[in-house]
PDB file of C-alpha atoms in Angstrom:
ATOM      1  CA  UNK Y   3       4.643  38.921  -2.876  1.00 47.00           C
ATOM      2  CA  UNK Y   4       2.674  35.723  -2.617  1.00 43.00           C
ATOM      3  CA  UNK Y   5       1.699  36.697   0.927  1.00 45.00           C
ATOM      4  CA  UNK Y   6      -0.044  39.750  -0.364  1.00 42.00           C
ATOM      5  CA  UNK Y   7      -1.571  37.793  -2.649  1.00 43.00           C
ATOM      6  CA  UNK Y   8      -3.085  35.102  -0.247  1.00 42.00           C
ATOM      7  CA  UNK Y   9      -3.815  38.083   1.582  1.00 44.00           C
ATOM      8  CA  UNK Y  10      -5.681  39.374  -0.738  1.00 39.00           C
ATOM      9  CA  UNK Y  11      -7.811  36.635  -1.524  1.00 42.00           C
ATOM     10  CA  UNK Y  12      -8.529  35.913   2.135  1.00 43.00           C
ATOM     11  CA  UNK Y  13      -9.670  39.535   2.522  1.00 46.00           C
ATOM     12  CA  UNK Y  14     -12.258  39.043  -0.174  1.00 45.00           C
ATOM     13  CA  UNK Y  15     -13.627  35.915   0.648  1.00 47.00           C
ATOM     14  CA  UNK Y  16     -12.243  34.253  -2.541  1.00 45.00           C
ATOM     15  CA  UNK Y  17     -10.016  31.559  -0.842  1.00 43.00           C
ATOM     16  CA  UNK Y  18     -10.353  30.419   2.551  1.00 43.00           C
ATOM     17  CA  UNK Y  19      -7.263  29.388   4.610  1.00 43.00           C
ATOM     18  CA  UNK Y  20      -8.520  25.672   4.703  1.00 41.00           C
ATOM     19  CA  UNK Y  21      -8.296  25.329   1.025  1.00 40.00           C
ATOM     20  CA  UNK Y  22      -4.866  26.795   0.891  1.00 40.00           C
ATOM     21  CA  UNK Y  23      -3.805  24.116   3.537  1.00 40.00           C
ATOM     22  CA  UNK Y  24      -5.747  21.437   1.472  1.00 39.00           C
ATOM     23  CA  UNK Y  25      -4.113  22.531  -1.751  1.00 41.00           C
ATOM     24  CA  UNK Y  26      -0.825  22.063   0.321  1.00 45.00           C
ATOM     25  CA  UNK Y  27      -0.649  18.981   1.680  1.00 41.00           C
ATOM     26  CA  UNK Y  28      -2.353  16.734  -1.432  1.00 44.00           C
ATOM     27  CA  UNK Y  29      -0.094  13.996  -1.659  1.00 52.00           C
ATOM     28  CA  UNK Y  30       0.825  12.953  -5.090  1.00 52.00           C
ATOM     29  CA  UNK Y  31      -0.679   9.669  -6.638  1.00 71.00           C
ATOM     30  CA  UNK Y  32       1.719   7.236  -8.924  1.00 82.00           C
ATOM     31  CA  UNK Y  33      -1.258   5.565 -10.899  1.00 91.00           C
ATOM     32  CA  UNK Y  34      -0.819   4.346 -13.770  1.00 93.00           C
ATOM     33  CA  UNK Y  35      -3.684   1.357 -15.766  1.00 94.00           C
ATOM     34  CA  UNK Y  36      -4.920   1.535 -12.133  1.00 94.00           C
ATOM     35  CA  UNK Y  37      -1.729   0.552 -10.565  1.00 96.00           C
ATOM     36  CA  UNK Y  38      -0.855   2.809  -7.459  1.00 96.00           C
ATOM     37  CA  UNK Y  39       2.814   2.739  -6.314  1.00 97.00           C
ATOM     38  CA  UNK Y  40       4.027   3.845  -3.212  1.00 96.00           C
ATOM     39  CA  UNK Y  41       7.460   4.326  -1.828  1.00 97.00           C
ATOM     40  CA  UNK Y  42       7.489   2.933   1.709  1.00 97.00           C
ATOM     41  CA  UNK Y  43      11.391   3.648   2.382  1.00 97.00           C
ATOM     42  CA  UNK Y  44      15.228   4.057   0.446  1.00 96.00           C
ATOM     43  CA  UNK Y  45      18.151   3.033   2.374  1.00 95.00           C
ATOM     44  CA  UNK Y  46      21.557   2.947   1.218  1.00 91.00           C
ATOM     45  CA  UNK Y  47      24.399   0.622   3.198  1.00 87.00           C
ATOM     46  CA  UNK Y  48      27.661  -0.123   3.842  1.00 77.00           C
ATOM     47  CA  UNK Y  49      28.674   3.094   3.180  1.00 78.00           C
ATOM     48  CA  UNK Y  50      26.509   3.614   0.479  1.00 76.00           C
ATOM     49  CA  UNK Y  51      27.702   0.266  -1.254  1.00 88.00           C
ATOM     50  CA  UNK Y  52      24.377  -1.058  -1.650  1.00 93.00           C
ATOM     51  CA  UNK Y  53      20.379   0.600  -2.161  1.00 95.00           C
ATOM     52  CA  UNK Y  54      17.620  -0.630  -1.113  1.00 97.00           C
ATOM     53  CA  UNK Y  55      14.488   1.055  -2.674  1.00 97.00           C
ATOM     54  CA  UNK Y  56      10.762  -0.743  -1.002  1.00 98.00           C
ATOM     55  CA  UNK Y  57       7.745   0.260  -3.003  1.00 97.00           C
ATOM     56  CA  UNK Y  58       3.791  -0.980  -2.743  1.00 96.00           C
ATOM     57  CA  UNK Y  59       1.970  -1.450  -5.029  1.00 97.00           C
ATOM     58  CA  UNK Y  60      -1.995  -1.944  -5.312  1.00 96.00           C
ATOM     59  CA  UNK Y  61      -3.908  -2.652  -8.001  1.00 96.00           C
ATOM     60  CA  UNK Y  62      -7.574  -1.263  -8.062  1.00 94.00           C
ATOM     61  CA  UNK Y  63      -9.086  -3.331 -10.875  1.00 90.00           C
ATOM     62  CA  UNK Y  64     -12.215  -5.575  -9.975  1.00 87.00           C
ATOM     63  CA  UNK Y  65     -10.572  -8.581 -11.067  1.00 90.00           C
ATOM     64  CA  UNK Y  66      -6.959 -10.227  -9.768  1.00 93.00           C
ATOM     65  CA  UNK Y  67      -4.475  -9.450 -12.617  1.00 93.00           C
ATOM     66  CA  UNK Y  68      -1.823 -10.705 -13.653  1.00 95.00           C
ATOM     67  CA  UNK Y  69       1.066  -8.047 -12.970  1.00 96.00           C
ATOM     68  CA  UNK Y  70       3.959  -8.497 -15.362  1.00 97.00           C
ATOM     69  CA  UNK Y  71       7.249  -6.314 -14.876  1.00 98.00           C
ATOM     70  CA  UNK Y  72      10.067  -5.885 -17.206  1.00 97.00           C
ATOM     71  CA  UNK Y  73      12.977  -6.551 -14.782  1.00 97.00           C
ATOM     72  CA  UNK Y  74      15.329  -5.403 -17.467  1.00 96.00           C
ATOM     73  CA  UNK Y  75      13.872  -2.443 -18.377  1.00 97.00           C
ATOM     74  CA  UNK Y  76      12.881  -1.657 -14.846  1.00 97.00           C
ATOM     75  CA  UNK Y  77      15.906   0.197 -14.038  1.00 97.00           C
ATOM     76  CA  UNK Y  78      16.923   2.956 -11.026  1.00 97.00           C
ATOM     77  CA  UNK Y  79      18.262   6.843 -11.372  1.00 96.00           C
ATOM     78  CA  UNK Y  80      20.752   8.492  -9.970  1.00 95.00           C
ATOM     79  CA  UNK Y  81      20.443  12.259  -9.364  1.00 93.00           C
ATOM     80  CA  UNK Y  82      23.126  12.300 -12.570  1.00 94.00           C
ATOM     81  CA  UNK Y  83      20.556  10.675 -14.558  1.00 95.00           C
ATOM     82  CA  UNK Y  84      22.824   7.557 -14.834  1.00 95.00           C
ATOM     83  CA  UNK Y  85      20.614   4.783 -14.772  1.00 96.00           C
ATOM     84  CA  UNK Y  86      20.978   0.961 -12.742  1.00 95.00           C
ATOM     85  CA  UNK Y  87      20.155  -2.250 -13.200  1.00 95.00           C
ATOM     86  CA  UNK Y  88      18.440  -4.021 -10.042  1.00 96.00           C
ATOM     87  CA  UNK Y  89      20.732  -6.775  -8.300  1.00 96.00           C
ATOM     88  CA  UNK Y  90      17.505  -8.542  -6.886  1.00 97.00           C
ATOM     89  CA  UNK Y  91      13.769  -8.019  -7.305  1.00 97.00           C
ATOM     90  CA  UNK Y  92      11.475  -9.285  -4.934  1.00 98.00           C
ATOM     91  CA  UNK Y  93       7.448  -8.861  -5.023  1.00 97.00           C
ATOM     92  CA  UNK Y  94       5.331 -10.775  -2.228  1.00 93.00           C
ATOM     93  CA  UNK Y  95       7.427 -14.092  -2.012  1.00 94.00           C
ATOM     94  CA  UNK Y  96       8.400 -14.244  -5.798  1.00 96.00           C
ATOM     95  CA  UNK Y  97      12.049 -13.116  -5.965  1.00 97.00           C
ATOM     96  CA  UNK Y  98      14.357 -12.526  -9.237  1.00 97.00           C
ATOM     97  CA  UNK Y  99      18.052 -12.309  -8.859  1.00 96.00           C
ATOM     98  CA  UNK Y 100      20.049 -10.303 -12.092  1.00 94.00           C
ATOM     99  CA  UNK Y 101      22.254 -13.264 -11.969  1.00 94.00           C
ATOM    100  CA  UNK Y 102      19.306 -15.367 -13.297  1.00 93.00           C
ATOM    101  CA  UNK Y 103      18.570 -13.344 -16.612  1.00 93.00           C
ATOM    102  CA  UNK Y 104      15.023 -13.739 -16.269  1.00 95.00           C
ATOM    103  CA  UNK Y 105      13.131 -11.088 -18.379  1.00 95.00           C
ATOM    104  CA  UNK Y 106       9.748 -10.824 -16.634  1.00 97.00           C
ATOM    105  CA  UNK Y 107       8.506 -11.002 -12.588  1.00 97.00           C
ATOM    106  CA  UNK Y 108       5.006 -12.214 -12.716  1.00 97.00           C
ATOM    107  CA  UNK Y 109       2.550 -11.534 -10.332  1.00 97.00           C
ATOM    108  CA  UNK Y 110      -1.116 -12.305  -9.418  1.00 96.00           C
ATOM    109  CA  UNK Y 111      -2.186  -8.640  -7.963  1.00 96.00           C
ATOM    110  CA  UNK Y 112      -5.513  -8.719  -6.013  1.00 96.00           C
ATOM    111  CA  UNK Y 113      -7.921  -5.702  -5.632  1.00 95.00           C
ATOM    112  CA  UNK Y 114      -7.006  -3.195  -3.008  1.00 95.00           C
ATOM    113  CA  UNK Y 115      -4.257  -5.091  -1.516  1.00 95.00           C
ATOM    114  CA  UNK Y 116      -0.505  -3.707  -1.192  1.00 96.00           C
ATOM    115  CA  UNK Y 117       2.105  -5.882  -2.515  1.00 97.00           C
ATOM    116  CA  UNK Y 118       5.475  -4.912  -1.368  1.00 98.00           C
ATOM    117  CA  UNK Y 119       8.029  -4.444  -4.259  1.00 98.00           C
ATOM    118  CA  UNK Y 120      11.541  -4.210  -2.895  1.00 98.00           C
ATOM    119  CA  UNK Y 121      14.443  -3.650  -5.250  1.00 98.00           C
ATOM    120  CA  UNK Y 122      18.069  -3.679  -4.067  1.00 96.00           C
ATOM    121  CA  UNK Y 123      20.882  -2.184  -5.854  1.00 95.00           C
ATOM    122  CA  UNK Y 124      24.861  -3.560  -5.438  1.00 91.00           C
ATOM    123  CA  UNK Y 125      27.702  -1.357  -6.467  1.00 87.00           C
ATOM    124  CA  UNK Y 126      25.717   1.874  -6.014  1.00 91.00           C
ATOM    125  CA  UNK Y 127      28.690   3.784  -4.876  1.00 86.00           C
ATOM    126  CA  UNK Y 128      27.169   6.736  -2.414  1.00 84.00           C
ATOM    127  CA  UNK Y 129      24.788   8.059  -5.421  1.00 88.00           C
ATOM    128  CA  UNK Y 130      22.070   9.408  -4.424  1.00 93.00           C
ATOM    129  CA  UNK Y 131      19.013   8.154  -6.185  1.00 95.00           C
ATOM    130  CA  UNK Y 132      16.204   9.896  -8.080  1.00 96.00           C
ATOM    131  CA  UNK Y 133      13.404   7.661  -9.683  1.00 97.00           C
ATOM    132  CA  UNK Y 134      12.983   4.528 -10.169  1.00 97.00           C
ATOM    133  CA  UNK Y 135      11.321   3.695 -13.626  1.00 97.00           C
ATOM    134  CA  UNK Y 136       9.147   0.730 -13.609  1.00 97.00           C
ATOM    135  CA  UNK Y 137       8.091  -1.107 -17.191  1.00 98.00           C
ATOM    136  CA  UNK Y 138       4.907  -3.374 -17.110  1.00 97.00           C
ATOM    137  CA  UNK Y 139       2.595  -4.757 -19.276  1.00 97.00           C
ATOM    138  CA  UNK Y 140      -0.447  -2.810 -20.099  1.00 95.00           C
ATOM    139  CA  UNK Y 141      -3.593  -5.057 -18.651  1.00 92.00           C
ATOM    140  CA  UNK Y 142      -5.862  -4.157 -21.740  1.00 91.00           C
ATOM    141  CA  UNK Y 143      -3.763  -4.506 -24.352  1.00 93.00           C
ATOM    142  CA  UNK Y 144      -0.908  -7.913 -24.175  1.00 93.00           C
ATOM    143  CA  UNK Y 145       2.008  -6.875 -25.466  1.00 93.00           C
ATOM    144  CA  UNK Y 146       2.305  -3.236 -25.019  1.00 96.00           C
ATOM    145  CA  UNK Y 147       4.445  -1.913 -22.109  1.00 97.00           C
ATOM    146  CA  UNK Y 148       3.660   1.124 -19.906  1.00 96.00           C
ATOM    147  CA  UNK Y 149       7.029   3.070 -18.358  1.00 96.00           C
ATOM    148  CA  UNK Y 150       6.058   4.650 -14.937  1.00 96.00           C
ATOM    149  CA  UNK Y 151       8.589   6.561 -13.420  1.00 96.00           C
ATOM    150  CA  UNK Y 152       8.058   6.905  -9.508  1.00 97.00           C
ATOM    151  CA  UNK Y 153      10.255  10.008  -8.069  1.00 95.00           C
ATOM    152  CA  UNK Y 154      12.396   8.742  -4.907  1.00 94.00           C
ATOM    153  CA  UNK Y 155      13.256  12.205  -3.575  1.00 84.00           C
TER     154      UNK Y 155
END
């Protein structure tokens, strides 16, 4: 049915097959108080023991800001919707262990340029994992948090 359809429209000039290929391939953007967040790569090891989940993340605001994450609310999904705490956090060379029970990662972002968040996950048991859900400060407003949740499939 959707053939006919595109058929249809191509016949009568409406839609050209350019912007149907266009419409297809837009990547999807995880911005959020002009933070973009890419995921570069998800590996699981040892037998699916352990996840490793390595994200980018770029800030576009004129100014370096400070970039402050929840690491305890920052927390990964499982395709059950079961969600994980983070064994160690590490952004650029500042790296947070769950051991220490430090509450925030803070981070000096620069304009346009991608700071590597990697996240890694013990006792993960062969899940497979959906999102990750990211909780930062808001850069207008101290105080107030902003949930982001970047999908991993």
């Amino acid at each position: 049915m959707k053939s006919v359809i595109y058929f249809l429209f191509l016949s009568l000039g409406w839609l050209s097959p350019c912007t149907l290929l266009a419409q297809e391939q837009e990547p999807v953007k995880n911005i959020q108080d002009d933070i973009q967040v890419d995921v570069k790569s998800v590996k699981t090891y040892a037998d699916g023991d352990s996840l490793s989940i390595e994200l980018f993340l770029i800030s576009y605001q004129m100014d370096p800001r400070e970039f402050k994450l929840n690491t305890f609310a920052t927390q990964i999904v499982d395709s059950e919707g079961d969600r994980h705490l983070f064994s160690t956090m590490k952004m650029g060379r500042v790296l947070v262990q769950l051991a220490d029970r430090q509450n925030y990662l803070h981070y000096l972002l620069e304009e346009d340029v991608p700071v590597p968040l990697l996240i890694q996950v013990g006792d993960w048991n062969g899940k497979k994992v959906s999102k990750v859900i990211l909780v930062f400060e808001d850069s207008k407003e101290e105080g107030r948090f902003i949930t982001q949740e970047v999908d991993l499939r």
